[in-house]
XYZ file of C-alpha atoms in Angstrom:
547
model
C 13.472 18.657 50.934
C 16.802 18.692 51.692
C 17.020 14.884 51.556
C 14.683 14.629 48.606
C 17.457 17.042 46.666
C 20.683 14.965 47.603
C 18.895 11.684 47.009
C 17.946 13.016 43.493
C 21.211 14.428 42.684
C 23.047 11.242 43.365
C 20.867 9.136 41.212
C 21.283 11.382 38.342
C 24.008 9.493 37.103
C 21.784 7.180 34.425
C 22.118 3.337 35.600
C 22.247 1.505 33.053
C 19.474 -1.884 32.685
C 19.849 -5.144 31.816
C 18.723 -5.741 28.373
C 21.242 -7.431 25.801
C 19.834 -5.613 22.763
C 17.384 -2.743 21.537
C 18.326 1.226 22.460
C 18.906 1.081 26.121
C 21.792 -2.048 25.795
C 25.268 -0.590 26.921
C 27.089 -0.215 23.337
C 24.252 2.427 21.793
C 24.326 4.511 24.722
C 26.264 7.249 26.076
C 26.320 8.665 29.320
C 25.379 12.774 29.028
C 27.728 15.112 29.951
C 27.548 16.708 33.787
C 27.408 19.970 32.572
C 24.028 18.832 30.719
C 22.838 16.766 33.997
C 22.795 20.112 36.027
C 20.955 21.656 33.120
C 18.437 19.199 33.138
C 18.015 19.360 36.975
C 17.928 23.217 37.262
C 13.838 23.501 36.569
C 13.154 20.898 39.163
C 15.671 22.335 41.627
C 13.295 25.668 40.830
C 10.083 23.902 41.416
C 11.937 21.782 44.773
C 12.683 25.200 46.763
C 9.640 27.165 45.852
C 7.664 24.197 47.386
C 9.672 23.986 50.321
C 9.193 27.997 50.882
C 5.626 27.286 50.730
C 5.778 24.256 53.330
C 8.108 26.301 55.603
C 5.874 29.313 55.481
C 2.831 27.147 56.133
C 4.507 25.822 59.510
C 5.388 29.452 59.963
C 1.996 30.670 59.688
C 0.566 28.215 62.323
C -1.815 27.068 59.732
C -3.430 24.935 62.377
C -5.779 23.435 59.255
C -2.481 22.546 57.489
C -2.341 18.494 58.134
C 0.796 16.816 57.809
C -0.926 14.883 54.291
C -1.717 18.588 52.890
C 2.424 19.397 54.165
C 3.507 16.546 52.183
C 1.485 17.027 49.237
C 2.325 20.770 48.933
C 6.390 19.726 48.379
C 5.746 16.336 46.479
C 3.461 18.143 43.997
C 6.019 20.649 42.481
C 8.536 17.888 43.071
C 6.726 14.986 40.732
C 5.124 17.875 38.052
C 9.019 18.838 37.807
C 9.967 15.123 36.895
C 6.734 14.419 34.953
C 7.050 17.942 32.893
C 10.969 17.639 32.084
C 11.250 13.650 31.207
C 11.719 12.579 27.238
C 8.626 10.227 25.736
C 9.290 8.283 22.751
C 6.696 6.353 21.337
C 8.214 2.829 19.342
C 4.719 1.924 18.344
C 1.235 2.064 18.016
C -1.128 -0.638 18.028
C -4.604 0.205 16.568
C -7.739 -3.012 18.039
C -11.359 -2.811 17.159
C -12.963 -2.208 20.463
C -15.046 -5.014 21.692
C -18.329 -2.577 21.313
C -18.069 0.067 19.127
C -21.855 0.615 18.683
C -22.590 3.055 21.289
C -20.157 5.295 19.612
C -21.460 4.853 16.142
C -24.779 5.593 17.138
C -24.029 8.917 17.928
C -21.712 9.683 15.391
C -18.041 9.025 16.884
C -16.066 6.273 16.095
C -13.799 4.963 18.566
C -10.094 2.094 18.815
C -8.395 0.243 21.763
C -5.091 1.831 21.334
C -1.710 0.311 22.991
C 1.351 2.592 22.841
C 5.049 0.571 22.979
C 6.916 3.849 24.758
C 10.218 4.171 26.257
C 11.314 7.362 29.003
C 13.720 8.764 30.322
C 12.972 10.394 33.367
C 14.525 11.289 36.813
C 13.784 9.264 39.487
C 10.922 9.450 41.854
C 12.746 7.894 45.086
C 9.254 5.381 45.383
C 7.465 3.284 42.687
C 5.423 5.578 40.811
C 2.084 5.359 38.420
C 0.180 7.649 36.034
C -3.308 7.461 36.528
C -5.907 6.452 34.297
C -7.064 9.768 32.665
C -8.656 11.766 29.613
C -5.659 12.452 27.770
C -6.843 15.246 24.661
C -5.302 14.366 20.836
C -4.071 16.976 18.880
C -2.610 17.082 15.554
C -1.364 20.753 14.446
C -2.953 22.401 16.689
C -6.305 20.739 16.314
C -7.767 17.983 18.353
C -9.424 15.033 17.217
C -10.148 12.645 19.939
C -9.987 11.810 23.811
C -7.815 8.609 24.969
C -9.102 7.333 27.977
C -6.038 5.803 29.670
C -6.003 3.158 31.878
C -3.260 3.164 34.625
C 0.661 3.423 33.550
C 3.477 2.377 35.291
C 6.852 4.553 35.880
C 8.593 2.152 37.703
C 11.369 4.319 39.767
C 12.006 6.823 36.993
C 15.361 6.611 35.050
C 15.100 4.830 31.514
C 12.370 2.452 31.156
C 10.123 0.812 28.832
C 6.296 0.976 29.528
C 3.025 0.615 27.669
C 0.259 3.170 27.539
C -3.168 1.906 26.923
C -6.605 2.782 26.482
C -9.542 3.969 24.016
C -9.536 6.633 21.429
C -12.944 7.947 20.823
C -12.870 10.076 17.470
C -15.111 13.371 17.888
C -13.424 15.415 14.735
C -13.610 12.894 11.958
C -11.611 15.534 9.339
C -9.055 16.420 11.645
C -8.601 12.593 12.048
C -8.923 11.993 8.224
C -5.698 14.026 7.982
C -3.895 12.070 11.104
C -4.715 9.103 8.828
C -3.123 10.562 5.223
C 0.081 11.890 7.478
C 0.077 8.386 8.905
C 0.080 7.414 4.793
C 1.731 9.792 3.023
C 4.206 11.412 5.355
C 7.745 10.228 6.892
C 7.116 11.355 9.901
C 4.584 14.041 12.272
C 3.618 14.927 15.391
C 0.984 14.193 17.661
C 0.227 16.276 21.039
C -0.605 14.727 24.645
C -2.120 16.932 27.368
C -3.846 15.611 30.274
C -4.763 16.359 34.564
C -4.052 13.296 35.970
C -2.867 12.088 39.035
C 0.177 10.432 40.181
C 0.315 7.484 42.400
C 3.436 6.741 44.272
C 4.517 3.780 46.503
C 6.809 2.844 49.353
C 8.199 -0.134 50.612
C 4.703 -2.232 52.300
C 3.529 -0.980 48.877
C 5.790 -2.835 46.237
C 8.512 -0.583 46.326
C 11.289 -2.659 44.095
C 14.153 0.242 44.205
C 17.225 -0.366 46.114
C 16.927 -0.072 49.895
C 17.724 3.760 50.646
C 15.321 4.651 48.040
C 12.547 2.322 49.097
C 12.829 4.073 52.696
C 9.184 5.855 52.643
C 6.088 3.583 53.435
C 2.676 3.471 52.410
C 1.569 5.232 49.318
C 0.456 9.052 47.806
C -1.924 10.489 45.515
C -0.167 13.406 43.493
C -3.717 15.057 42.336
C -3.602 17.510 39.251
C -0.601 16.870 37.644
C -0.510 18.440 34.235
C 1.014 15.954 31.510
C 1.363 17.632 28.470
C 3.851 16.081 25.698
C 4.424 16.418 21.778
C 5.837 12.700 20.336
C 6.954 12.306 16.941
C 5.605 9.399 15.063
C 6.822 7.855 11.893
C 4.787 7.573 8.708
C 4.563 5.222 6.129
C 5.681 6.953 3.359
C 3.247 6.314 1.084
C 3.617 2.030 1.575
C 5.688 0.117 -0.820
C 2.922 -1.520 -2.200
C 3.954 -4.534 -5.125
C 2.007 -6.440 -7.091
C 1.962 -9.874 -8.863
C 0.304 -13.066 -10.278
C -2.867 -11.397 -12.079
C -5.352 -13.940 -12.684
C -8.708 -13.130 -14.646
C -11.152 -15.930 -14.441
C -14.286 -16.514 -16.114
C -18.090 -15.840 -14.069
C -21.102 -17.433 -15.057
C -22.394 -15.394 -17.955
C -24.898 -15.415 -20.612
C -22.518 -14.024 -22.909
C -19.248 -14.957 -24.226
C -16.316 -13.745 -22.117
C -18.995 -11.646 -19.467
C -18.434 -10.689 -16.075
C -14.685 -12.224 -14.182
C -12.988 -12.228 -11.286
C -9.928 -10.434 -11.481
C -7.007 -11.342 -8.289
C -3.624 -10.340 -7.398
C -1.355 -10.818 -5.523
C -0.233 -7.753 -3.202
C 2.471 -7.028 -0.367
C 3.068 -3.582 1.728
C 5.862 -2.602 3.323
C 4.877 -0.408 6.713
C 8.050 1.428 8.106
C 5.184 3.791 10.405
C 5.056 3.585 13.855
C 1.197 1.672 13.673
C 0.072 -1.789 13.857
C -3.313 -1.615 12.141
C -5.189 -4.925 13.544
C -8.921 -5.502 12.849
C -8.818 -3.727 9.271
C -11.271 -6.650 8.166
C -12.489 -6.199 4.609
C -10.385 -3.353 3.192
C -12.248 -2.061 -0.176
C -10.116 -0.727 -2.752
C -10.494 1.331 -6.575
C -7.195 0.613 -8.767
C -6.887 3.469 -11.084
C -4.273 4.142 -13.868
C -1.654 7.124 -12.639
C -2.970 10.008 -14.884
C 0.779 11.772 -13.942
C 3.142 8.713 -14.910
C 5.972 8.915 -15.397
C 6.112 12.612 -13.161
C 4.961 11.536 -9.766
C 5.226 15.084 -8.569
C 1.378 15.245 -7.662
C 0.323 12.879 -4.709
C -1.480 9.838 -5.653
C -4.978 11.091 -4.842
C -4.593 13.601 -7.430
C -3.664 11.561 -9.886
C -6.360 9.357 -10.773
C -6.581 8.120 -14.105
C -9.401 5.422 -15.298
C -10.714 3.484 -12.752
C -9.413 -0.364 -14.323
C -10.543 -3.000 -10.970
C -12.979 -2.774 -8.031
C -11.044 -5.253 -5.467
C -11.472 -6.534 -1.694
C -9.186 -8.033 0.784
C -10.056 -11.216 2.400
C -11.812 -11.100 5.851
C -9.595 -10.465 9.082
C -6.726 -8.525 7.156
C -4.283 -6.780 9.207
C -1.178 -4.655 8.379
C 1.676 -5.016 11.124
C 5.246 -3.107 10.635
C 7.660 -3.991 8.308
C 7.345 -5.748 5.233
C 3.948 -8.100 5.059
C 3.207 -11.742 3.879
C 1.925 -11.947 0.197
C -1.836 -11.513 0.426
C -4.826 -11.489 -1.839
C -6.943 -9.237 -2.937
C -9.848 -9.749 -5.955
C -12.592 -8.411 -7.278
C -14.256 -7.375 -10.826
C -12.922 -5.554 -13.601
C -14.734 -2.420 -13.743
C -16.390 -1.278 -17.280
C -15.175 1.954 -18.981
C -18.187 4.284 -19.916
C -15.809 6.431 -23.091
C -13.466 5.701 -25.619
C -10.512 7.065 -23.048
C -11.597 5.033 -20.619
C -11.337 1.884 -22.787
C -8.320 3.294 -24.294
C -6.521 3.453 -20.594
C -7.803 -0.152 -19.726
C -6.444 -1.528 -23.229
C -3.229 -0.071 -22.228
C -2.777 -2.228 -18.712
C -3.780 -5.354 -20.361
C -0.772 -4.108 -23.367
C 1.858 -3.677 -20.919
C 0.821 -6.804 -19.205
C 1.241 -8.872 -22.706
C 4.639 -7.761 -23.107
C 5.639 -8.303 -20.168
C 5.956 -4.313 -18.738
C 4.671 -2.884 -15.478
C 1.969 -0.916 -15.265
C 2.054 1.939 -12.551
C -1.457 2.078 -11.118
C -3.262 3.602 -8.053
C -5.097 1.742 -5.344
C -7.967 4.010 -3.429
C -9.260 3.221 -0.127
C -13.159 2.959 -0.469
C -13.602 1.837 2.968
C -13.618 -1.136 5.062
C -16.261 -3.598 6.531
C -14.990 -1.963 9.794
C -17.064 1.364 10.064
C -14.384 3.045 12.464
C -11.559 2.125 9.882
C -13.350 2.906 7.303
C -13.949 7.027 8.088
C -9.889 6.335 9.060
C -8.539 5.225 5.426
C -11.272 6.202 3.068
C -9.609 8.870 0.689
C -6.264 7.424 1.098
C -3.976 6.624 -1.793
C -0.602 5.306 -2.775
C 1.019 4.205 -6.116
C 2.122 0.639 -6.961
C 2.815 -1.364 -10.214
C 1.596 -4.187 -11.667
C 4.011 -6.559 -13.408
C 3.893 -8.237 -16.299
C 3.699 -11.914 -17.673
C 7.085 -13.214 -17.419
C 8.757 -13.095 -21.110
C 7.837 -15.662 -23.674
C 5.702 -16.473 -26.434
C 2.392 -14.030 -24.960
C 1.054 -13.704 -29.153
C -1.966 -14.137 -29.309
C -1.912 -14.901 -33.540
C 0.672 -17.990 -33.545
C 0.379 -19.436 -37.325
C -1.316 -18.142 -40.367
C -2.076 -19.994 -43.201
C -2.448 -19.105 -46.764
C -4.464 -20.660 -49.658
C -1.925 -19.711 -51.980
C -0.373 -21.053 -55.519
C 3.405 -19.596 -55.170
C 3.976 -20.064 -59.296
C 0.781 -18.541 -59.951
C 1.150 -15.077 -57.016
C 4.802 -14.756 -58.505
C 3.404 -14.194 -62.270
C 0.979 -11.976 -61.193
C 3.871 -9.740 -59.182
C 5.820 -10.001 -62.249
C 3.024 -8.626 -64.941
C 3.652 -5.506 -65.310
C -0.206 -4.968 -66.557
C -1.070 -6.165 -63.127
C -1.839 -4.352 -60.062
C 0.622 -5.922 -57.583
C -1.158 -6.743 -55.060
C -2.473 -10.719 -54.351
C -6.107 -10.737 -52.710
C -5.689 -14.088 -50.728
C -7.776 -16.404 -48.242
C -6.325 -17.586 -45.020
C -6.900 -19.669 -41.575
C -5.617 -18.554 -38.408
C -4.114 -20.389 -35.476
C -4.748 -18.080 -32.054
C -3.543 -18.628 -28.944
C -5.349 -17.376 -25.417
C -2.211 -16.147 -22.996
C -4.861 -15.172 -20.599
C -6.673 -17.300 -17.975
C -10.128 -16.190 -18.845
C -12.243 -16.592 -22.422
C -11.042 -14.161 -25.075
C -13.406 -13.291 -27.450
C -12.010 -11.987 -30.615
C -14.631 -9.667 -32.231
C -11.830 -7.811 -34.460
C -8.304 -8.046 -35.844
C -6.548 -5.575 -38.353
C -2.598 -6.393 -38.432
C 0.570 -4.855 -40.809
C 2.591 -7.852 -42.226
C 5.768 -6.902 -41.672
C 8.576 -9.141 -43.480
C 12.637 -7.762 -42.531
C 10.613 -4.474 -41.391
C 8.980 -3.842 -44.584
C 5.452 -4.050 -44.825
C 4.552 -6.950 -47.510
C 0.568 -7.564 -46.753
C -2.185 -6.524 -44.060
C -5.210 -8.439 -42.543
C -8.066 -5.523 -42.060
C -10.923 -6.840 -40.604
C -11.224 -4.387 -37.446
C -14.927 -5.763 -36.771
C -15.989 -9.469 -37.489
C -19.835 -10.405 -38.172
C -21.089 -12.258 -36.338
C -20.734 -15.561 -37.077
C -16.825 -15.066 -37.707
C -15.876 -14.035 -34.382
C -13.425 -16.340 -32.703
C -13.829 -17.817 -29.010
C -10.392 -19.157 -27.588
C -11.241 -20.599 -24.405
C -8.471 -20.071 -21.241
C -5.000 -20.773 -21.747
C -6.330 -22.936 -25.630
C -4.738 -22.729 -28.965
C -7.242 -22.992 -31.554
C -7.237 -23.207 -35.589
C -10.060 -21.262 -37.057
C -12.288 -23.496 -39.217
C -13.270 -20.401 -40.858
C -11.256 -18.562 -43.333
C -10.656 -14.936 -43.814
C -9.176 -12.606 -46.280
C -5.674 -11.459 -46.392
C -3.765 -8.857 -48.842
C 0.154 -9.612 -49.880
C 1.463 -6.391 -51.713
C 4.816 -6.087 -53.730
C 5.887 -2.359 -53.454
C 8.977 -4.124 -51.985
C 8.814 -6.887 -54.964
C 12.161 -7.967 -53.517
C 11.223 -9.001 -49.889
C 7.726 -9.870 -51.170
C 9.160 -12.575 -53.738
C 11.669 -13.574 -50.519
C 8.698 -14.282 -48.577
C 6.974 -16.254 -51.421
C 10.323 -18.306 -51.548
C 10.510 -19.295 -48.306
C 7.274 -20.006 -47.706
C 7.219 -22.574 -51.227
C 7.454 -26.197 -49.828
C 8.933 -27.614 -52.603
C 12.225 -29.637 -52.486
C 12.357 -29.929 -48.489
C 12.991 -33.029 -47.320
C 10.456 -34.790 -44.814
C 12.558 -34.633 -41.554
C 13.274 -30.239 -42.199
C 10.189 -29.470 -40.071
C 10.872 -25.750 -40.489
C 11.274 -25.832 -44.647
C 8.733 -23.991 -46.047
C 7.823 -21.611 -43.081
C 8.296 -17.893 -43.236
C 8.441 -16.092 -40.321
C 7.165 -12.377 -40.131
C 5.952 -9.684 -37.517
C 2.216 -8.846 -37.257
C 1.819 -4.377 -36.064
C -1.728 -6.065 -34.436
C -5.003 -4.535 -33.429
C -6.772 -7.273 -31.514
C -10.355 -6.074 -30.882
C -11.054 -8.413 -27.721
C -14.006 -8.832 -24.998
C -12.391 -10.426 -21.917
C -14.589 -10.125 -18.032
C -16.861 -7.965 -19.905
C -14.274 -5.634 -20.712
C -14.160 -4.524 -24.647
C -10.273 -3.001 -25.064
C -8.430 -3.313 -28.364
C -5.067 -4.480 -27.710
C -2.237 -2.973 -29.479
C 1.169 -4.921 -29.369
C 3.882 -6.359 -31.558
C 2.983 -10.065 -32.371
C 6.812 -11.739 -33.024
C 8.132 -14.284 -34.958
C 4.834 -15.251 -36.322
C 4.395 -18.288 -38.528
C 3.502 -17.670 -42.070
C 2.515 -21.070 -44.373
C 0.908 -22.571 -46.992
């Protein structure tokens, strides 16, 4: 005992390893005080003498079943459960595998992950090589377990500060307790996770790979520490909620029977992870985009603020999520189709701020995952992201309108004052599709607005039939059809303005811009695009107005 003291005492003093970077490198670290080694040293000095009280009174006793193993074991128990019990466990990271057969498990209700845990210790040191054995190591998150890791075999090295890997297989057998381990690892910035486990402890002398520096490698063969109690509490880092961004919406025509039916809506997406978990084998992640019912107070967590459901989207197969910030990936789906008026209202509204260029804050929801055993993980989880806009530029959708119009005659009539003031006209319209699927135009009512006074209106908020407008992807397209529009003079002024500027008469052939007006249009744009009926409701600019 005595030599098993001195021996630990003078290795106290932490040696420092060999790496050039990462925690344990020579700059980041600083040696503890002595006052604070003795402190540390004091339970296992405790633990030392009582187990060499109880070898001494075993020799007294003439135990004559007492062999010298059961002599050896009684002092090197207390003396590894004092190391083992006092050393500091941090866990770097956590890497989640499907299991090569998860079946079994599923079959009777328990879902199950090859786990691999990136950990680094610091511990005092054994005096031989030293090894956790494989055990049943019981999960707990506050106060509540969840699961059983069965751990394969773990080495210590010597003790001191080392990095090491603990592996093994989780099997799941509380599925809500685990639910919440899987919102904390989510939603929170960081939690804790208890370890307890009997195991055994394996250490080795010199014939048996000892690799410590001669005085320490001094004992040969090996010893089976049975019963050792490891029981630890490591603090893991959430994710916070994942910065999730968006970009590149595409909406693109399916077969259909109809005009502008069923498409395929993608986006682009990117997370950033700062959580302590690798999530391999995620496969086929399903996911509900909702509006945020709270936005713009983001008080309430995401899964309480669901708003309309807007997009029903998948990952690709053989996603993954590793730490840090992630490559652009894809996800796509349909658009899904509002059963009420608020529903359609809230759709209309992400397709408005995508027109003019705004974000939209939405909500993805986990629905599950191709992977059964990821799926009862995530399902239920939510976090907030936004949706950006086109980039700025010409996004109307009504570029030119022209008017069947006699300027002498309309400015006669504003003048009479027996007349009404108010011209009922005819015009054609030229429309442009900023989308990348069909836009069917099955209503348009829009304010005229000339120096921001209103000087006519186009009110046609549903078309028959045969006047409805197709505008195929991306097209511009000139309406063959013509449709009535109202110019009004309660502003005589701006509407005689108008009238002048729009009158083509003395401008010379090479002024390609004489005898264009250019107004505003307050539009209502009563579209069907992937099967989807919103109205959209934005400012059409600079508009073209022309004989």
């Amino acid at each position: 005992v005595r030599s098993i003291v001195t021996e630990m005492l003078s290795t106290a003093k932490p040696t420092m390893l060999s790496t050039d970077d990462g925690p344990y490198a020579s700059a980041s670290w600083s040696a503890p005080s002595r006052s604070a080694r003795v402190l540390r040293t004091l339970p296992l000095l405790g633990l030392l003498v009582t187990a060499a009280m109880l070898g001494f009174s075993a020799l007294r006793g003439g135990s004559a079943g007492a062999t010298p193993d059961e002599l050896r074991l009684s002092i090197g128990k207390p003396f590894v459960q004092g190391i083992i019990s006092i050393f500091e466990m941090k866990v770097d990271q956590i890497t989640l595998n499907q299991p090569p057969s998860k079946w079994a498990y599923l079959e009777v209700g328990l879902i199950t992950f090859d786990l691999v845990m990136d950990v680094h210790m610091d511990m005092l040191f054994f005096g031989a090589q030293a090894t956790l054995g494989s055990a049943q190591m019981i999960l707990s998150f506050r106060g509540q377990p969840f699961g059983v890791l069965q751990t394969q075999p773990s080495p210590l090295g010597g003790g001191g500060k080392i990095k090491s890997k603990m592996a093994g297989t989780l099997v799941v057998d509380d599925n809500e307790v685990f639910r919440k381990v899987a919102l904390a690892v989510i939603e929170e910035t960081e939690f804790t996770v208890e370890l307890y486990a009997i195991l055994d402890v394996e250490l080795r002398g010199t014939d048996n790979g000892c690799m410590l520096r001669k005085e320490m490698c001094a004992t040969v063969g090996s010893m089976r520490i049975p019963g050792v109690e490891f029981a630890k509490s490591v603090t893991l880092q959430g994710a916070q909620g994942f910065s999730v961004s968006m970009d590149h919406l595409a909406v693109t025509d399916l077969p259909s029977t109809e005009p502008a039916g069923r498409a395929l809506i993608k986006v682009l997406a990117q997370v950033y992870n700062p959580s302590s978990f690798v999530l391999t084998g995620l496969d086929v992640m399903s996911l509900d985009v909702y509006t945020d019912d709270s936005w713009p107070f983001t008080e309430k967590p995401a899964a309480d603020s669901l708003g309309v459901k807007f997009a029903e989207v998948n990952s690709e197969p053989g996603f993954w999520l590793g730490r840090g910030r992630s490559e652009w990936f894809p996800v796509e789906g349909l658009l899904s189709l509002p059963e009420r008026e608020y529903d359609l209202v809230k759709t209309a509204d992400v397709f408005n701020h995508f027109l003019t260029s705004r974000p939209t804050p939405l909500i993805p929801y986990i629905t599950g995952s191709s992977q059964p055993f990821m799926g009862v993980a995530a399902h239920g989880a939510a976090f907030r992201a936004f949706l950006p806009g086109m980039p700025p530029g010409d996004n109307n959708i009504v570029q030119q309108v022209y008017i069947d119009l006699n300027i002498p005659v309309a400015v006669a009539t504003l003048l009479n004052p027996v007349n009404v003031a108010r011209l009922h006209q005819w015009c054609t319209i030229e429309l442009k599709n900023p989308l990348n699927a069909t836009l069917y135009v099955i209503g348009l009512t829009a304010e005229i607005m000339y120096h921001d006074h209103q000087v006519g209106i186009m009110d046609m908020p549903v078309l028959e039939e045969d006047q409805r407008i197709i505008i195929p992807p991306g097209a511009t397209f000139r309406t063959a059809k013509s449709y009535p529009v109202e110019l009004f003079g309660q502003d005589l002024g701006y509407i005689l303005l108008l009238l002048n500027e729009m009158n083509p008469i003395g401008c010379a052939e090479d002024d390609l811009g004489c005898g264009i007006a250019t107004v505003d249009l307050n539009a209502r744009i009563k579209v069907r695009v992937g099967g989807v009926e919103p109205i959209l409701t934005y400012k059409q600019y600079n508009v073209s107005v022309r004989l």
